[in-house]
Coordinates of C-alpha atoms in Angstrom, one line a residue:
M1 CA 2.9 16.7 -41.3
Q2 CA 2.5 17.2 -37.5
D3 CA 5.1 15.3 -35.6
T4 CA 3.1 13.4 -32.7
D5 CA 6.2 11.5 -31.4
R6 CA 7.0 14.2 -28.9
D7 CA 3.6 13.7 -27.3
L8 CA 3.9 10.1 -26.7
L9 CA 4.9 8.2 -23.6
P10 CA 6.6 4.7 -23.6
E11 CA 4.4 1.7 -23.1
G12 CA 3.6 1.0 -19.5
L13 CA 4.1 4.5 -18.5
E14 CA 1.4 7.2 -17.8
D15 CA 0.6 10.8 -16.6
R16 CA -1.4 11.3 -13.4
L17 CA -4.0 14.0 -14.4
P18 CA -5.4 16.4 -11.6
R19 CA -7.9 14.1 -10.0
D20 CA -5.7 11.0 -9.8
A21 CA -2.7 13.0 -8.7
A22 CA -4.9 14.4 -5.9
S23 CA -6.2 11.1 -4.9
A24 CA -2.4 9.8 -5.1
A25 CA -1.5 12.5 -2.5
R26 CA -4.3 11.7 -0.2
V27 CA -3.7 7.8 -0.3
T28 CA 0.1 8.3 0.4
R29 CA -0.6 10.6 3.2
A30 CA -3.0 8.4 4.8
V31 CA -0.7 5.5 4.7
L32 CA 2.4 7.5 5.9
D33 CA 0.3 8.9 8.8
V34 CA -0.6 5.4 10.0
L35 CA 3.0 4.3 9.7
D36 CA 4.2 7.4 11.6
S37 CA 1.7 6.9 14.5
H38 CA 3.2 3.3 14.8
G39 CA 6.8 4.6 15.2
Y40 CA 8.1 4.1 11.7
D41 CA 10.3 6.7 10.4
R42 CA 10.6 7.8 6.9
V43 CA 13.5 7.5 4.6
Q44 CA 14.0 8.8 1.1
P45 CA 16.5 6.9 -0.8
P46 CA 17.5 7.9 -4.4
T47 CA 15.8 6.7 -7.5
I48 CA 19.1 5.7 -9.0
E49 CA 21.9 3.7 -7.2
F50 CA 24.7 1.3 -8.2
E51 CA 23.5 -1.8 -9.7
K52 CA 25.6 -3.9 -7.4
S53 CA 24.2 -2.4 -4.3
M54 CA 20.6 -3.0 -5.2
A55 CA 21.4 -6.5 -6.7
S56 CA 23.3 -7.8 -3.9
R57 CA 21.8 -6.7 -0.7
M58 CA 19.1 -9.4 -0.5
A59 CA 18.7 -12.9 -2.0
G60 CA 16.4 -13.3 -5.1
V61 CA 16.4 -9.6 -6.3
Q62 CA 16.4 -9.7 -10.0
P63 CA 18.6 -7.2 -11.8
R64 CA 17.4 -8.1 -15.1
R65 CA 14.1 -6.2 -14.3
M66 CA 16.0 -3.1 -13.7
F67 CA 16.8 -0.2 -16.3
R68 CA 20.5 -0.2 -16.2
F69 CA 22.9 2.3 -17.7
V70 CA 26.6 3.4 -17.3
D71 CA 27.4 6.4 -15.0
P72 CA 29.7 8.9 -17.0
A73 CA 31.1 10.0 -13.5
S74 CA 32.2 6.7 -12.3
L75 CA 31.9 4.4 -15.3
R76 CA 30.2 2.0 -13.0
T77 CA 26.7 0.5 -14.1
L78 CA 23.9 2.2 -12.4
A79 CA 20.1 0.9 -12.1
L80 CA 16.8 2.5 -11.6
R81 CA 15.2 1.2 -8.5
S82 CA 12.5 -1.5 -9.1
D83 CA 11.9 -2.0 -5.5
I84 CA 12.6 0.4 -2.5
T85 CA 12.8 -2.4 0.0
V86 CA 16.5 -3.2 -1.0
Q87 CA 17.4 0.5 -0.5
V88 CA 16.1 0.4 3.0
G89 CA 17.9 -2.6 3.7
R90 CA 21.1 -0.7 2.5
I91 CA 20.4 2.2 4.7
A92 CA 19.7 0.0 7.7
A93 CA 22.9 -1.8 7.2
T94 CA 25.1 1.4 6.7
A95 CA 24.0 4.8 7.7
L96 CA 21.7 3.4 10.6
A97 CA 23.9 0.1 11.6
E98 CA 24.4 1.6 15.0
H99 CA 20.9 2.6 15.7
A100 CA 18.8 0.4 18.3
R101 CA 16.9 -2.6 16.9
P102 CA 14.2 -3.3 16.0
L103 CA 14.6 -0.4 13.6
R104 CA 11.2 0.9 12.2
L105 CA 11.6 2.6 8.8
C106 CA 9.0 3.5 6.1
Y107 CA 9.0 4.9 2.7
A108 CA 6.9 6.2 -0.4
G109 CA 8.2 6.6 -3.9
Q110 CA 8.1 5.5 -7.5
V111 CA 9.8 2.3 -8.8
V112 CA 10.2 1.3 -12.4
T113 CA 10.6 -2.2 -14.1
I114 CA 11.9 -3.0 -17.7
K115 CA 8.7 -4.7 -18.4
G116 CA 5.2 -5.1 -16.8
D117 CA 4.2 -8.1 -14.8
G118 CA 2.0 -10.8 -16.4
L119 CA -0.9 -9.3 -18.5
D120 CA -0.4 -5.9 -16.7
P121 CA 1.8 -3.6 -19.0
T122 CA 2.4 -1.2 -16.2
R123 CA 6.1 -0.4 -15.8
E124 CA 6.0 2.4 -13.2
R125 CA 4.2 2.1 -10.0
L126 CA 3.8 3.8 -6.5
Q127 CA 5.4 1.7 -3.7
L128 CA 4.6 2.6 -0.1
G129 CA 5.8 0.4 2.9
A130 CA 7.5 -0.2 5.9
E131 CA 10.3 -2.3 7.3
L132 CA 10.8 -3.4 10.9
I133 CA 14.7 -4.6 10.9
G134 CA 16.4 -6.6 13.5
N135 CA 13.8 -9.0 14.3
D136 CA 11.5 -11.2 12.3
S137 CA 9.5 -13.0 15.3
V138 CA 6.0 -13.9 15.1
A139 CA 5.1 -10.6 17.2
A140 CA 7.1 -8.7 14.5
A141 CA 5.1 -10.5 11.8
G142 CA 1.8 -9.7 13.6
E143 CA 2.7 -6.0 14.0
V144 CA 3.8 -5.6 10.3
L145 CA 0.6 -7.1 9.0
A146 CA -1.7 -5.4 11.4
V147 CA -0.1 -2.1 10.4
A148 CA -0.3 -2.7 6.8
L149 CA -4.2 -3.6 7.0
E150 CA -4.7 -0.6 9.2
A151 CA -2.9 1.7 6.6
L152 CA -4.7 0.5 3.7
T153 CA -8.3 0.9 5.4
A154 CA -7.1 4.4 6.3
A155 CA -6.5 4.9 2.6
G156 CA -9.8 3.8 1.6
A157 CA -9.6 0.1 0.8
K158 CA -12.6 -2.1 1.4
G159 CA -13.0 -5.8 1.8
L160 CA -9.5 -6.7 2.6
S161 CA -8.2 -10.2 2.4
V162 CA -4.8 -11.8 3.2
D163 CA -3.3 -14.9 1.8
F164 CA -0.5 -16.5 3.8
T165 CA 2.4 -18.3 2.5
L166 CA 5.6 -20.1 3.7
P167 CA 8.3 -19.2 1.1
D168 CA 10.8 -21.6 2.6
L169 CA 8.4 -24.5 3.0
V170 CA 10.1 -26.8 0.3
D171 CA 13.6 -26.3 1.9
A172 CA 12.3 -27.1 5.4
L173 CA 10.8 -30.4 4.2
A174 CA 13.6 -31.2 1.8
A175 CA 16.1 -31.0 4.5
E176 CA 14.5 -33.5 6.7
A177 CA 11.0 -34.9 6.3
F178 CA 10.9 -35.4 2.4
P179 CA 14.5 -35.3 1.3
L180 CA 15.2 -34.1 -2.3
G181 CA 18.2 -33.8 -4.3
A182 CA 19.7 -30.3 -4.9
D183 CA 18.7 -30.6 -8.5
Q184 CA 15.1 -31.4 -7.5
I185 CA 14.3 -28.6 -5.1
E186 CA 13.8 -25.9 -7.8
A187 CA 11.7 -28.0 -9.9
V188 CA 9.5 -29.2 -7.0
R189 CA 9.2 -25.4 -5.9
R190 CA 8.1 -24.4 -9.5
E191 CA 5.4 -27.2 -9.9
L192 CA 3.9 -26.4 -6.6
D193 CA 3.8 -22.7 -7.5
A194 CA 2.2 -23.9 -10.7
K195 CA -0.3 -26.2 -8.9
D196 CA 0.7 -28.9 -11.3
A197 CA 0.1 -32.1 -9.7
G198 CA 1.4 -34.1 -12.8
G199 CA 4.5 -32.0 -13.1
L200 CA 5.1 -32.4 -9.4
V201 CA 5.2 -36.2 -9.7
A202 CA 7.6 -36.0 -12.6
A203 CA 9.9 -33.6 -10.6
G204 CA 10.2 -36.2 -7.8
G205 CA 7.9 -34.5 -5.6
Q206 CA 5.2 -36.9 -5.0
A207 CA 5.4 -36.8 -1.4
Y208 CA 4.6 -33.0 -1.5
L209 CA 1.0 -33.6 -3.4
P210 CA -1.1 -33.1 -0.1
L211 CA 0.5 -29.5 -0.1
L212 CA -1.7 -28.9 -3.2
A213 CA -5.0 -29.5 -1.0
A214 CA -3.9 -27.3 1.8
I215 CA -5.1 -24.2 0.1
G216 CA -8.2 -22.1 0.8
P217 CA -9.8 -20.4 3.9
F218 CA -7.3 -20.3 6.7
E219 CA -8.9 -22.3 9.3
T220 CA -9.5 -25.3 6.9
A221 CA -6.2 -25.1 5.0
I222 CA -4.0 -25.0 8.3
E223 CA -5.8 -28.1 9.6
K224 CA -4.8 -29.9 6.4
L225 CA -1.2 -28.5 6.6
A226 CA -1.0 -29.7 10.2
A227 CA -2.3 -33.2 9.2
F228 CA 0.3 -33.4 6.3
D229 CA 3.1 -32.4 8.7
K230 CA 3.2 -35.7 10.6
G231 CA 6.8 -35.5 11.5
G232 CA 6.3 -32.0 13.2
V233 CA 8.9 -30.2 10.9
L234 CA 6.3 -27.6 10.3
A235 CA 4.9 -27.3 13.9
G236 CA 6.8 -24.1 14.6
R237 CA 5.5 -22.5 11.5
I238 CA 1.9 -23.6 11.8
A239 CA 1.8 -22.2 15.4
A240 CA 3.2 -19.0 14.2
L241 CA 0.7 -18.6 11.3
R242 CA -2.2 -19.4 13.9
N243 CA -0.7 -16.8 16.3
I244 CA -0.6 -14.0 13.4
A245 CA -4.3 -15.1 12.4
D246 CA -5.4 -14.4 15.9
R247 CA -4.0 -11.0 15.7
V248 CA -5.4 -9.8 12.5
G249 CA -8.3 -12.0 11.9
N250 CA -10.7 -9.2 12.7
L251 CA -9.2 -6.9 10.2
A252 CA -9.3 -9.2 7.0
R253 CA -10.6 -12.3 5.4
L254 CA -7.9 -14.9 5.8
T255 CA -6.7 -17.7 3.3
L256 CA -3.5 -19.9 3.2
D257 CA -1.5 -21.2 0.2
P258 CA 1.6 -22.4 1.9
S259 CA 3.6 -23.3 -1.1
E260 CA 3.2 -20.0 -3.2
R261 CA 6.5 -18.8 -4.3
H262 CA 5.9 -16.2 -6.8
G263 CA 6.7 -12.6 -5.7
F264 CA 8.4 -14.1 -2.5
E265 CA 11.9 -14.6 -4.1
Y266 CA 13.8 -13.0 -1.0
Q267 CA 11.3 -13.8 1.8
S268 CA 12.2 -16.5 4.2
W269 CA 9.8 -18.2 6.9
F270 CA 6.7 -16.1 6.3
G271 CA 4.9 -14.2 3.4
F272 CA 1.6 -12.7 2.8
T273 CA -0.4 -10.9 -0.1
I274 CA -3.0 -8.6 0.5
Y275 CA -6.0 -8.0 -1.8
A276 CA -9.0 -5.5 -1.7
E277 CA -12.5 -5.8 -2.9
G278 CA -12.9 -4.3 -6.5
L279 CA -9.4 -4.1 -7.1
Q280 CA -7.7 -6.4 -9.7
G281 CA -4.5 -8.2 -8.3
A282 CA -2.6 -7.9 -5.1
V283 CA -2.7 -4.4 -3.5
G284 CA 0.3 -5.2 -1.2
R285 CA 2.7 -8.1 -0.1
G286 CA 5.3 -8.6 2.5
G287 CA 7.0 -11.1 4.9
S288 CA 10.3 -11.9 6.5
Y289 CA 13.7 -11.7 4.8
A290 CA 17.5 -11.1 5.7
I291 CA 19.6 -8.2 4.8
L292 CA 23.3 -8.6 3.8
G293 CA 25.6 -6.5 6.2
S294 CA 29.0 -5.1 5.4
G295 CA 30.6 -8.5 5.4
A296 CA 28.9 -11.8 5.3
E297 CA 26.6 -11.5 8.4
T298 CA 23.0 -11.1 7.7
E299 CA 20.3 -9.4 9.8
P300 CA 16.6 -10.4 10.1
A301 CA 13.8 -8.2 8.9
I302 CA 10.3 -8.2 8.1
G303 CA 8.1 -5.5 6.3
F304 CA 5.7 -4.9 3.5
S305 CA 5.2 -2.9 0.4
L306 CA 1.9 -1.6 -0.8
Y307 CA 1.1 -1.0 -4.6
P308 CA -2.1 1.4 -4.5
D309 CA -2.2 2.7 -8.0
D310 CA -5.6 0.6 -8.7
L311 CA -6.9 1.8 -5.5
I312 CA -5.9 5.6 -6.3
D313 CA -7.8 5.2 -9.7
A314 CA -11.0 3.7 -8.1
L315 CA -11.0 6.3 -5.3
A316 CA -10.4 9.1 -7.9
E317 CA -13.2 8.0 -10.1
A318 CA -15.7 7.9 -7.2
E319 CA -14.8 11.1 -5.6
P320 CA -17.1 13.9 -6.0
R321 CA -16.1 17.3 -7.4
P322 CA -14.6 19.4 -4.5
D323 CA -16.2 22.6 -3.6
T324 CA -14.2 25.6 -5.2
L325 CA -14.7 29.0 -4.5
F326 CA -14.3 31.6 -7.6
L327 CA -12.6 34.9 -6.6
P328 CA -13.5 37.7 -9.0
L329 CA -11.1 40.4 -10.2
G330 CA -10.9 42.9 -7.2
H331 CA -12.2 40.6 -4.7
D332 CA -11.5 41.1 -1.0
A333 CA -8.2 39.4 -0.3
E334 CA -8.6 39.3 3.3
A335 CA -12.0 37.7 3.0
A336 CA -10.4 35.1 0.7
A337 CA -7.6 34.2 3.1
R338 CA -10.1 33.9 6.0
L339 CA -12.0 31.2 3.9
R340 CA -8.9 29.4 2.7
A341 CA -8.0 29.1 6.5
V342 CA -11.2 27.3 7.2
G343 CA -10.7 25.1 4.3
W344 CA -12.1 26.6 1.1
R345 CA -10.3 26.0 -2.2
T346 CA -10.2 28.9 -4.2
V347 CA -9.6 30.0 -7.8
A348 CA -8.7 33.6 -8.5
A349 CA -9.7 35.3 -11.9
V350 CA -6.7 36.8 -13.6
C351 CA -8.9 38.2 -16.7
T352 CA -12.2 39.5 -17.4
A353 CA -12.8 36.5 -19.4
C354 CA -12.3 34.0 -16.7
E355 CA -15.6 32.1 -16.3
P356 CA -16.2 30.3 -12.6
V357 CA -18.3 27.3 -14.2
A358 CA -15.5 26.7 -17.1
L359 CA -13.0 26.8 -14.2
D360 CA -14.9 23.9 -12.2
C361 CA -15.8 26.3 -9.5
T362 CA -18.8 25.4 -7.3
H363 CA -19.3 28.9 -5.7
R364 CA -18.4 32.5 -6.1
L365 CA -17.1 35.2 -3.6
D366 CA -19.8 38.1 -3.4
G367 CA -18.1 40.6 -1.3
T368 CA -17.4 38.6 1.8
E369 CA -20.0 36.1 1.2
T370 CA -20.0 32.7 -0.5
V371 CA -22.7 32.2 -3.1
K372 CA -23.4 28.7 -4.6
L373 CA -23.3 28.5 -8.5

């Protein structure tokens, strides 16, 4: 009986075949070129680190989502990264601690989680992103979001939309305008996130019910949020959102869901999710957060992560077959080199049985001339 186990991949993992791999390379290059043009320097952290380093650098990081194992050299627990953002935070707080702020860094790489998210079984994703470290001002937030939208557009995404949120909303309101007990805060957050009015009342958050209506197109929702904020506790955040919206409103459609928390576990005052036309789920998310330094001190930062796998698949499917030039045995090597220099893709015969059409070639080299097949 044939052993097929050796050909299987674990659930949630897959190979990228040639067309998809080529599309992934183009998307990655397009995004990184935009980030470089805005002054973001690329870093490349390792795929494996000590679990403690990745789990303690930022609040809200979930070690249970990471693959963990014991390092035979140090006998300490290692983890396979599930998020590159925390690794960039470590680099900023250690090797680049003395560099001038704000520090602009970007990255590209694969991340892996123990299980997929919701109904999506995918456990390995491409993560591209940028972090602006040392500042989380309104200007910094506007820059980061504008750069994220520009990068996605350059990569081929269409019909972008951005959903704003205020991750620390409940904390800000519970501290002053609508007090909550320490044991109530998490329950109110959870029910707001679930958009469950009955659960919110049962959790003692009746005063927070108007937040469930402050959701939708940005201009309408921000007015509802401002009307709810009679005490002015959120005035600074509302003004900041308006400022950011003014900067990026011509780049994407804008919506607001001020109490959304899912996926924003380590964000502070500002968060956003990016969607693209024709793609399921979010193509990116970001916001403000704090990085733990060598001691107890923290440093503000703001950034974004893009997860373009669905975009890559869509682009690969729609892309036409590239022109490819077949080079027969004994072809003119200098002519072939000149053609490659001006952009031709070539496939050379290595045997008499090599067939140009079977090898997906569109043209054939005849002497020094290209002939369409």
